[in-house]
GROMACS .gro file of N, CA, C and O in nm:
model
  472
    1MET      N    1   0.374   0.279   1.543
    1MET     CA    2   0.328   0.336   1.418
    1MET      C    3   0.181   0.370   1.434
    1MET      O    4   0.104   0.296   1.491
    2THR      N    5   0.143   0.484   1.381
    2THR     CA    6   0.003   0.524   1.377
    2THR      C    7  -0.060   0.456   1.257
    2THR      O    8  -0.013   0.473   1.146
    3THR      N    9  -0.166   0.377   1.281
    3THR     CA   10  -0.226   0.303   1.170
    3THR      C   11  -0.364   0.355   1.136
    3THR      O   12  -0.433   0.413   1.219
    4ILE      N   13  -0.402   0.332   1.011
    4ILE     CA   14  -0.533   0.373   0.962
    4ILE      C   15  -0.609   0.244   0.932
    4ILE      O   16  -0.564   0.164   0.850
    5PRO      N   17  -0.722   0.218   0.997
    5PRO     CA   18  -0.796   0.093   0.975
    5PRO      C   19  -0.836   0.077   0.828
    5PRO      O   20  -0.870   0.174   0.760
    6ASP      N   21  -0.835  -0.048   0.781
    6ASP     CA   22  -0.869  -0.078   0.642
    6ASP      C   23  -1.010  -0.033   0.606
    6ASP      O   24  -1.034   0.010   0.495
    7GLY      N   25  -1.105  -0.045   0.697
    7GLY     CA   26  -1.244  -0.012   0.667
    7GLY      C   27  -1.278   0.134   0.682
    7GLY      O   28  -1.392   0.174   0.666
    8ALA      N   29  -1.179   0.218   0.711
    8ALA     CA   30  -1.206   0.360   0.734
    8ALA      C   31  -1.254   0.427   0.606
    8ALA      O   32  -1.207   0.396   0.497
    9THR      N   33  -1.348   0.519   0.621
    9THR     CA   34  -1.395   0.595   0.505
    9THR      C   35  -1.287   0.694   0.465
    9THR      O   36  -1.195   0.722   0.542
   10ALA      N   37  -1.300   0.751   0.345
   10ALA     CA   38  -1.199   0.846   0.296
   10ALA      C   39  -1.181   0.963   0.392
   10ALA      O   40  -1.066   0.998   0.424
   11PRO      N   41  -1.289   1.027   0.442
   11PRO     CA   42  -1.268   1.137   0.538
   11PRO      C   43  -1.201   1.089   0.667
   11PRO      O   44  -1.118   1.161   0.723
   12ASP      N   45  -1.236   0.968   0.714
   12ASP     CA   46  -1.171   0.914   0.834
   12ASP      C   47  -1.022   0.892   0.810
   12ASP      O   48  -0.939   0.924   0.893
   13ARG      N   49  -0.990   0.834   0.694
   13ARG     CA   50  -0.849   0.808   0.661
   13ARG      C   51  -0.772   0.940   0.652
   13ARG      O   52  -0.660   0.950   0.699
   14TRP      N   53  -0.832   1.043   0.590
   14TRP     CA   54  -0.768   1.173   0.578
   14TRP      C   55  -0.744   1.233   0.716
   14TRP      O   56  -0.634   1.280   0.746
   15THR      N   57  -0.847   1.231   0.800
   15THR     CA   58  -0.835   1.287   0.935
   15THR      C   59  -0.726   1.215   1.013
   15THR      O   60  -0.644   1.278   1.080
   16ARG      N   61  -0.722   1.083   1.003
   16ARG     CA   62  -0.619   1.006   1.074
   16ARG      C   63  -0.480   1.034   1.020
   16ARG      O   64  -0.384   1.039   1.096
   17LEU      N   65  -0.468   1.054   0.888
   17LEU     CA   66  -0.338   1.087   0.829
   17LEU      C   67  -0.290   1.222   0.880
   17LEU      O   68  -0.175   1.236   0.924
   18VAL      N   69  -0.377   1.322   0.878
   18VAL     CA   70  -0.339   1.456   0.927
   18VAL      C   71  -0.304   1.448   1.075
   18VAL      O   72  -0.203   1.506   1.118
   19ASP      N   73  -0.384   1.377   1.154
   19ASP     CA   74  -0.356   1.362   1.297
   19ASP      C   75  -0.221   1.293   1.320
   19ASP      O   76  -0.144   1.332   1.407
   20ALA      N   77  -0.193   1.189   1.240
   20ALA     CA   78  -0.066   1.117   1.255
   20ALA      C   79   0.052   1.207   1.220
   20ALA      O   80   0.154   1.207   1.290
   21VAL      N   81   0.039   1.286   1.113
   21VAL     CA   82   0.146   1.379   1.075
   21VAL      C   83   0.166   1.482   1.187
   21VAL      O   84   0.279   1.510   1.227
   22ALA      N   85   0.057   1.536   1.239
   22ALA     CA   86   0.067   1.636   1.346
   22ALA      C   87   0.133   1.576   1.470
   22ALA      O   88   0.218   1.641   1.533
   23THR      N   89   0.098   1.453   1.503
   23THR     CA   90   0.151   1.388   1.623
   23THR      C   91   0.296   1.345   1.605
   23THR      O   92   0.382   1.380   1.686
   24VAL      N   93   0.323   1.269   1.500
   24VAL     CA   94   0.457   1.211   1.481
   24VAL      C   95   0.557   1.317   1.434
   24VAL      O   96   0.665   1.329   1.491
   25VAL      N   97   0.521   1.393   1.333
   25VAL     CA   98   0.614   1.493   1.278
   25VAL      C   99   0.612   1.620   1.363
   25VAL      O  100   0.715   1.664   1.412
   26GLY      N  101   0.493   1.677   1.382
   26GLY     CA  102   0.482   1.800   1.461
   26GLY      C  103   0.529   1.782   1.604
   26GLY      O  104   0.595   1.870   1.660
   27GLY      N  105   0.500   1.666   1.662
   27GLY     CA  106   0.542   1.638   1.799
   27GLY      C  107   0.691   1.616   1.814
   27GLY      O  108   0.745   1.619   1.923
   28SER      N  109   0.760   1.592   1.703
   28SER     CA  110   0.904   1.567   1.705
   28SER      C  111   0.987   1.691   1.674
   28SER      O  112   1.108   1.689   1.687
   29LEU      N  113   0.919   1.798   1.629
   29LEU     CA  114   0.992   1.918   1.588
   29LEU      C  115   1.053   1.992   1.706
   29LEU      O  116   0.980   2.039   1.793
   30PRO      N  117   1.185   2.004   1.709
   30PRO     CA  118   1.247   2.085   1.813
   30PRO      C  119   1.223   2.233   1.781
   30PRO      O  120   1.199   2.269   1.665
   31PRO      N  121   1.228   2.320   1.880
   31PRO     CA  122   1.208   2.463   1.853
   31PRO      C  123   1.306   2.512   1.746
   31PRO      O  124   1.426   2.492   1.757
   32GLY      N  125   1.252   2.571   1.641
   32GLY     CA  126   1.335   2.622   1.533
   32GLY      C  127   1.402   2.514   1.450
   32GLY      O  128   1.489   2.543   1.370
   33GLY      N  129   1.362   2.389   1.469
   33GLY     CA  130   1.430   2.278   1.402
   33GLY      C  131   1.356   2.222   1.283
   33GLY      O  132   1.258   2.278   1.235
   34VAL      N  133   1.408   2.110   1.236
   34VAL     CA  134   1.357   2.043   1.117
   34VAL      C  135   1.338   1.895   1.147
   34VAL      O  136   1.418   1.835   1.218
   35VAL      N  137   1.232   1.838   1.091
   35VAL     CA  138   1.213   1.693   1.093
   35VAL      C  139   1.224   1.645   0.949
   35VAL      O  140   1.162   1.703   0.860
   36ALA      N  141   1.305   1.544   0.927
   36ALA     CA  142   1.318   1.486   0.794
   36ALA      C  143   1.213   1.376   0.780
   36ALA      O  144   1.214   1.278   0.854
   37VAL      N  145   1.119   1.397   0.688
   37VAL     CA  146   1.017   1.296   0.661
   37VAL      C  147   1.069   1.213   0.544
   37VAL      O  148   1.088   1.264   0.434
   38ARG      N  149   1.094   1.086   0.570
   38ARG     CA  150   1.155   0.997   0.471
   38ARG      C  151   1.051   0.896   0.424
   38ARG      O  152   0.993   0.825   0.506
   39VAL      N  153   1.026   0.892   0.294
   39VAL     CA  154   0.927   0.800   0.239
   39VAL      C  155   0.991   0.708   0.137
   39VAL      O  156   1.092   0.742   0.075
   40THR      N  157   0.932   0.591   0.123
   40THR     CA  158   0.972   0.496   0.020
   40THR      C  159   0.850   0.468  -0.066
   40THR      O  160   0.740   0.448  -0.014
   41LEU      N  161   0.869   0.470  -0.197
   41LEU     CA  162   0.759   0.445  -0.289
   41LEU      C  163   0.725   0.297  -0.296
   41LEU      O  164   0.813   0.211  -0.289
   42ALA      N  165   0.595   0.269  -0.313
   42ALA     CA  166   0.548   0.131  -0.326
   42ALA      C  167   0.548   0.086  -0.471
   42ALA      O  168   0.545  -0.033  -0.499
   43ASP      N  169   0.548   0.182  -0.564
   43ASP     CA  170   0.542   0.150  -0.707
   43ASP      C  171   0.611   0.259  -0.787
   43ASP      O  172   0.672   0.348  -0.730
   44THR      N  173   0.597   0.252  -0.917
   44THR     CA  174   0.664   0.350  -1.002
   44THR      C  175   0.590   0.483  -1.009
   44THR      O  176   0.641   0.578  -1.066
   45ARG      N  177   0.470   0.490  -0.953
   45ARG     CA  178   0.397   0.616  -0.949
   45ARG      C  179   0.433   0.685  -0.818
   45ARG      O  180   0.549   0.689  -0.781
   46SER      N  181   0.336   0.739  -0.748
   46SER     CA  182   0.369   0.812  -0.625
   46SER      C  183   0.306   0.751  -0.501
   46SER      O  184   0.303   0.814  -0.397
   47THR      N  185   0.257   0.626  -0.508
   47THR     CA  186   0.199   0.560  -0.391
   47THR      C  187   0.311   0.525  -0.293
   47THR      O  188   0.415   0.473  -0.333
   48LEU      N  189   0.288   0.554  -0.166
   48LEU     CA  190   0.391   0.533  -0.064
   48LEU      C  191   0.382   0.396   0.000
   48LEU      O  192   0.274   0.342   0.020
   49ALA      N  193   0.498   0.341   0.035
   49ALA     CA  194   0.507   0.215   0.107
   49ALA      C  195   0.536   0.241   0.255
   49ALA      O  196   0.479   0.176   0.342
   50THR      N  197   0.626   0.337   0.282
   50THR     CA  198   0.663   0.368   0.420
   50THR      C  199   0.678   0.518   0.438
   50THR      O  200   0.701   0.592   0.342
   51CYS      N  201   0.669   0.561   0.564
   51CYS     CA  202   0.691   0.701   0.598
   51CYS      C  203   0.747   0.706   0.740
   51CYS      O  204   0.688   0.651   0.833
   52GLN      N  205   0.862   0.770   0.754
   52GLN     CA  206   0.928   0.781   0.884
   52GLN      C  207   0.965   0.927   0.911
   52GLN      O  208   0.994   1.002   0.819
   53ALA      N  209   0.964   0.962   1.038
   53ALA     CA  210   1.007   1.096   1.082
   53ALA      C  211   1.141   1.081   1.154
   53ALA      O  212   1.153   1.003   1.248
   54TRP      N  213   1.242   1.157   1.109
   54TRP     CA  214   1.376   1.154   1.166
   54TRP      C  215   1.412   1.294   1.216
   54TRP      O  216   1.382   1.393   1.151
   55VAL      N  217   1.482   1.299   1.330
   55VAL     CA  218   1.524   1.426   1.389
   55VAL      C  219   1.674   1.420   1.415
   55VAL      O  220   1.725   1.319   1.464
   56ALA      N  221   1.745   1.529   1.381
   56ALA     CA  222   1.888   1.538   1.410
   56ALA      C  223   1.906   1.558   1.560
   56ALA      O  224   1.848   1.650   1.617
   57THR      N  225   1.983   1.470   1.621
   57THR     CA  226   2.010   1.484   1.763
   57THR      C  227   2.148   1.543   1.788
   57THR      O  228   2.181   1.578   1.900
   58SER      N  229   2.229   1.551   1.683
   58SER     CA  230   2.359   1.619   1.687
   58SER      C  231   2.395   1.650   1.543
   58SER      O  232   2.317   1.623   1.452
   59ALA      N  233   2.511   1.705   1.521
   59ALA     CA  234   2.553   1.743   1.386
   59ALA      C  235   2.561   1.622   1.293
   59ALA      O  236   2.547   1.638   1.172
   60ARG      N  237   2.581   1.503   1.347
   60ARG     CA  238   2.600   1.386   1.262
   60ARG      C  239   2.506   1.269   1.294
   60ARG      O  240   2.514   1.165   1.230
   61THR      N  241   2.420   1.285   1.391
   61THR     CA  242   2.335   1.174   1.434
   61THR      C  243   2.188   1.206   1.415
   61THR      O  244   2.141   1.312   1.455
   62TRP      N  245   2.117   1.112   1.352
   62TRP     CA  246   1.973   1.124   1.333
   62TRP      C  247   1.904   1.014   1.411
   62TRP      O  248   1.954   0.903   1.420
   63THR      N  249   1.788   1.045   1.467
   63THR     CA  250   1.711   0.949   1.545
   63THR      C  251   1.572   0.932   1.485
   63THR      O  252   1.505   1.032   1.457
   64LEU      N  253   1.530   0.808   1.470
   64LEU     CA  254   1.396   0.780   1.421
   64LEU      C  255   1.297   0.817   1.531
   64LEU      O  256   1.307   0.771   1.644
   65ARG      N  257   1.200   0.902   1.498
   65ARG     CA  258   1.100   0.948   1.594
   65ARG      C  259   0.968   0.875   1.582
   65ARG      O  260   0.888   0.876   1.672
   66GLY      N  261   0.943   0.815   1.467
   66GLY     CA  262   0.819   0.742   1.450
   66GLY      C  263   0.788   0.713   1.306
   66GLY      O  264   0.853   0.763   1.215
   67GLU      N  265   0.686   0.628   1.288
   67GLU     CA  266   0.642   0.590   1.155
   67GLU      C  267   0.494   0.624   1.141
   67GLU      O  268   0.420   0.625   1.238
   68ILE      N  269   0.454   0.650   1.018
   68ILE     CA  270   0.314   0.680   0.987
   68ILE      C  271   0.267   0.578   0.885
   68ILE      O  272   0.336   0.554   0.785
   69ASP      N  273   0.150   0.520   0.909
   69ASP     CA  274   0.091   0.426   0.814
   69ASP      C  275   0.045   0.504   0.692
   69ASP      O  276  -0.041   0.591   0.703
   70VAL      N  277   0.103   0.474   0.578
   70VAL     CA  278   0.069   0.546   0.456
   70VAL      C  279   0.014   0.453   0.348
   70VAL      O  280   0.023   0.482   0.230
   71ALA      N  281  -0.046   0.343   0.390
   71ALA     CA  282  -0.105   0.249   0.294
   71ALA      C  283  -0.209   0.323   0.209
   71ALA      O  284  -0.301   0.384   0.260
   72GLY      N  285  -0.189   0.321   0.077
   72GLY     CA  286  -0.282   0.384  -0.015
   72GLY      C  287  -0.267   0.535  -0.026
   72GLY      O  288  -0.346   0.601  -0.092
   73VAL      N  289  -0.164   0.591   0.035
   73VAL     CA  290  -0.142   0.735   0.035
   73VAL      C  291  -0.036   0.768  -0.069
   73VAL      O  292   0.062   0.696  -0.086
   74SER      N  293  -0.054   0.879  -0.140
   74SER     CA  294   0.044   0.923  -0.240
   74SER      C  295   0.130   1.035  -0.181
   74SER      O  296   0.097   1.091  -0.077
   75MET      N  297   0.238   1.067  -0.252
   75MET     CA  298   0.323   1.178  -0.208
   75MET      C  299   0.243   1.308  -0.202
   75MET      O  300   0.255   1.380  -0.101
   76PRO      N  301   0.162   1.343  -0.302
   76PRO     CA  302   0.082   1.466  -0.292
   76PRO      C  303  -0.015   1.464  -0.173
   76PRO      O  304  -0.037   1.567  -0.109
   77ASP      N  305  -0.072   1.346  -0.141
   77ASP     CA  306  -0.160   1.335  -0.023
   77ASP      C  307  -0.083   1.370   0.104
   77ASP      O  308  -0.131   1.444   0.189
   78LEU      N  309   0.038   1.316   0.115
   78LEU     CA  310   0.121   1.343   0.233
   78LEU      C  311   0.158   1.490   0.239
   78LEU      O  312   0.156   1.551   0.348
   79GLU      N  313   0.192   1.550   0.126
   79GLU     CA  314   0.225   1.693   0.124
   79GLU      C  315   0.108   1.777   0.174
   79GLU      O  316   0.126   1.868   0.254
   80ARG      N  317  -0.013   1.744   0.128
   80ARG     CA  318  -0.133   1.816   0.174
   80ARG      C  319  -0.157   1.794   0.323
   80ARG      O  320  -0.197   1.886   0.394
   81ALA      N  321  -0.130   1.673   0.372
   81ALA     CA  322  -0.148   1.643   0.514
   81ALA      C  323  -0.049   1.723   0.599
   81ALA      O  324  -0.084   1.769   0.709
   82VAL      N  325   0.073   1.741   0.550
   82VAL     CA  326   0.173   1.821   0.622
   82VAL      C  327   0.122   1.964   0.638
   82VAL      O  328   0.125   2.022   0.747
   83VAL      N  329   0.070   2.021   0.531
   83VAL     CA  330   0.018   2.158   0.535
   83VAL      C  331  -0.107   2.165   0.624
   83VAL      O  332  -0.120   2.256   0.706
   84ALA      N  333  -0.195   2.065   0.613
   84ALA     CA  334  -0.317   2.063   0.695
   84ALA      C  335  -0.285   2.048   0.844
   84ALA      O  336  -0.362   2.093   0.929
   85ALA      N  337  -0.170   1.989   0.875
   85ALA     CA  338  -0.128   1.972   1.014
   85ALA      C  339  -0.061   2.099   1.069
   85ALA      O  340  -0.015   2.101   1.183
   86GLY      N  341  -0.055   2.204   0.986
   86GLY     CA  342   0.003   2.331   1.031
   86GLY      C  343   0.154   2.337   1.017
   86GLY      O  344   0.219   2.421   1.080
   87LEU      N  345   0.209   2.253   0.932
   87LEU     CA  346   0.353   2.249   0.913
   87LEU      C  347   0.388   2.301   0.773
   87LEU      O  348   0.299   2.329   0.694
   88ALA      N  349   0.517   2.311   0.743
   88ALA     CA  350   0.560   2.368   0.616
   88ALA      C  351   0.683   2.294   0.564
   88ALA      O  352   0.748   2.220   0.638
   89PHE      N  353   0.714   2.318   0.437
   89PHE     CA  354   0.833   2.262   0.374
   89PHE      C  355   0.879   2.359   0.266
   89PHE      O  356   0.802   2.441   0.217
   90ALA      N  357   1.006   2.347   0.228
   90ALA     CA  358   1.061   2.434   0.124
   90ALA      C  359   1.008   2.394  -0.012
   90ALA      O  360   0.972   2.277  -0.035
   91LEU      N  361   1.003   2.493  -0.103
   91LEU     CA  362   0.956   2.469  -0.239
   91LEU      C  363   1.070   2.490  -0.338
   91LEU      O  364   1.164   2.566  -0.312
   92THR      N  365   1.059   2.424  -0.452
   92THR     CA  366   1.155   2.443  -0.561
   92THR      C  367   1.121   2.573  -0.633
   92THR      O  368   1.020   2.637  -0.604
   93ASP      N  369   1.202   2.609  -0.731
   93ASP     CA  370   1.174   2.728  -0.813
   93ASP      C  371   1.042   2.714  -0.889
   93ASP      O  372   0.981   2.813  -0.926
   94GLU      N  373   0.998   2.589  -0.911
   94GLU     CA  374   0.871   2.563  -0.981
   94GLU      C  375   0.754   2.553  -0.883
   94GLU      O  376   0.647   2.506  -0.920
   95SER      N  377   0.774   2.592  -0.757
   95SER     CA  378   0.672   2.588  -0.652
   95SER      C  379   0.625   2.447  -0.620
   95SER      O  380   0.509   2.426  -0.584
   96ARG      N  381   0.714   2.350  -0.628
   96ARG     CA  382   0.685   2.213  -0.588
   96ARG      C  383   0.760   2.182  -0.460
   96ARG      O  384   0.864   2.242  -0.433
   97PRO      N  385   0.710   2.088  -0.380
   97PRO     CA  386   0.782   2.050  -0.258
   97PRO      C  387   0.924   2.004  -0.292
   97PRO      O  388   0.946   1.934  -0.390
   98ARG      N  389   1.020   2.047  -0.212
   98ARG     CA  390   1.160   2.016  -0.237
   98ARG      C  391   1.197   1.880  -0.173
   98ARG      O  392   1.256   1.873  -0.066
   99TRP      N  393   1.161   1.772  -0.242
   99TRP     CA  394   1.198   1.637  -0.200
   99TRP      C  395   1.342   1.611  -0.241
   99TRP      O  396   1.383   1.647  -0.350
  100ARG      N  397   1.419   1.547  -0.153
  100ARG     CA  398   1.554   1.503  -0.188
  100ARG      C  399   1.547   1.354  -0.222
  100ARG      O  400   1.480   1.278  -0.153
  101VAL      N  401   1.618   1.313  -0.325
  101VAL     CA  402   1.619   1.173  -0.368
  101VAL      C  403   1.737   1.102  -0.304
  101VAL      O  404   1.849   1.152  -0.308
  102ASP      N  405   1.710   0.985  -0.247
  102ASP     CA  406   1.817   0.900  -0.196
  102ASP      C  407   1.871   0.824  -0.317
  102ASP      O  408   1.808   0.732  -0.367
  103ARG      N  409   1.983   0.865  -0.366
  103ARG     CA  410   2.040   0.808  -0.489
  103ARG      C  411   2.075   0.659  -0.473
  103ARG      O  412   2.084   0.587  -0.571
  104ASN      N  413   2.097   0.613  -0.351
  104ASN     CA  414   2.134   0.473  -0.330
  104ASN      C  415   2.018   0.378  -0.354
  104ASN      O  416   2.037   0.265  -0.396
  105HIS      N  417   1.898   0.424  -0.324
  105HIS     CA  418   1.782   0.336  -0.337
  105HIS      C  419   1.693   0.374  -0.454
  105HIS      O  420   1.622   0.291  -0.508
  106GLY      N  421   1.689   0.499  -0.492
  106GLY     CA  422   1.610   0.543  -0.605
  106GLY      C  423   1.461   0.556  -0.581
  106GLY      O  424   1.393   0.625  -0.654
  107THR      N  425   1.409   0.490  -0.480
  107THR     CA  426   1.267   0.500  -0.450
  107THR      C  427   1.243   0.560  -0.311
  107THR      O  428   1.134   0.552  -0.258
  108THR      N  429   1.347   0.619  -0.253
  108THR     CA  430   1.338   0.679  -0.121
  108THR      C  431   1.360   0.829  -0.134
  108THR      O  432   1.455   0.873  -0.200
  109TYR      N  433   1.270   0.906  -0.071
  109TYR     CA  434   1.275   1.052  -0.080
  109TYR      C  435   1.264   1.111   0.060
  109TYR      O  436   1.200   1.054   0.147
  110THR      N  437   1.323   1.229   0.079
  110THR     CA  438   1.318   1.297   0.207
  110THR      C  439   1.270   1.440   0.188
  110THR      O  440   1.314   1.510   0.096
  111LEU      N  441   1.179   1.481   0.276
  111LEU     CA  442   1.125   1.617   0.275
  111LEU      C  443   1.150   1.678   0.412
  111LEU      O  444   1.112   1.620   0.514
  112ASP      N  445   1.218   1.793   0.416
  112ASP     CA  446   1.243   1.862   0.543
  112ASP      C  447   1.118   1.941   0.581
  112ASP      O  448   1.071   2.024   0.502
  113VAL      N  449   1.068   1.915   0.701
  113VAL     CA  450   0.946   1.978   0.748
  113VAL      C  451   0.977   2.069   0.868
  113VAL      O  452   1.055   2.031   0.956
  114THR      N  453   0.919   2.187   0.867
  114THR     CA  454   0.938   2.284   0.975
  114THR      C  455   0.801   2.332   1.023
  114THR      O  456   0.698   2.301   0.965
  115ARG      N  457   0.804   2.412   1.128
  115ARG     CA  458   0.680   2.476   1.172
  115ARG      C  459   0.648   2.589   1.075
  115ARG      O  460   0.736   2.656   1.025
  116ARG      N  461   0.520   2.609   1.050
  116ARG     CA  462   0.477   2.718   0.963
  116ARG      C  463   0.502   2.851   1.035
  116ARG      O  464   0.468   2.865   1.152
  117VAL      N  465   0.560   2.945   0.964
  117VAL     CA  466   0.585   3.077   1.020
  117VAL      C  467   0.459   3.161   0.996
  117VAL      O  468   0.413   3.172   0.883
  118PRO      N  469   0.404   3.220   1.104
  118PRO     CA  470   0.280   3.298   1.088
  118PRO      C  471   0.298   3.421   1.001
  118PRO      O  472   0.399   3.473   0.979
   0.00000   0.00000   0.00000
């Protein structure tokens, strides 16, 4: 897991988050493929507890590619980090990131991330 030191300043934490997203998510993207970024909420707001990158290795099999330390990070922070890392995700009709809800857990969401098309 890529970790962010507790004493890091806000710009340091941001830089490390973007670098971790670029490394873990961007580094896992197959050509023309998708990485599923799966997060679990730490509370009833949008603060994250966990963040994992998953890649489909076949039509029915997913493999965990890595974890990102998201202590103190919100869903909007992660969305901005994905864009800052040069990656993209689908939007809803309301121009919001298209997160899928894991109905079994209720606090787990998945965002499909792709390479940004120039």
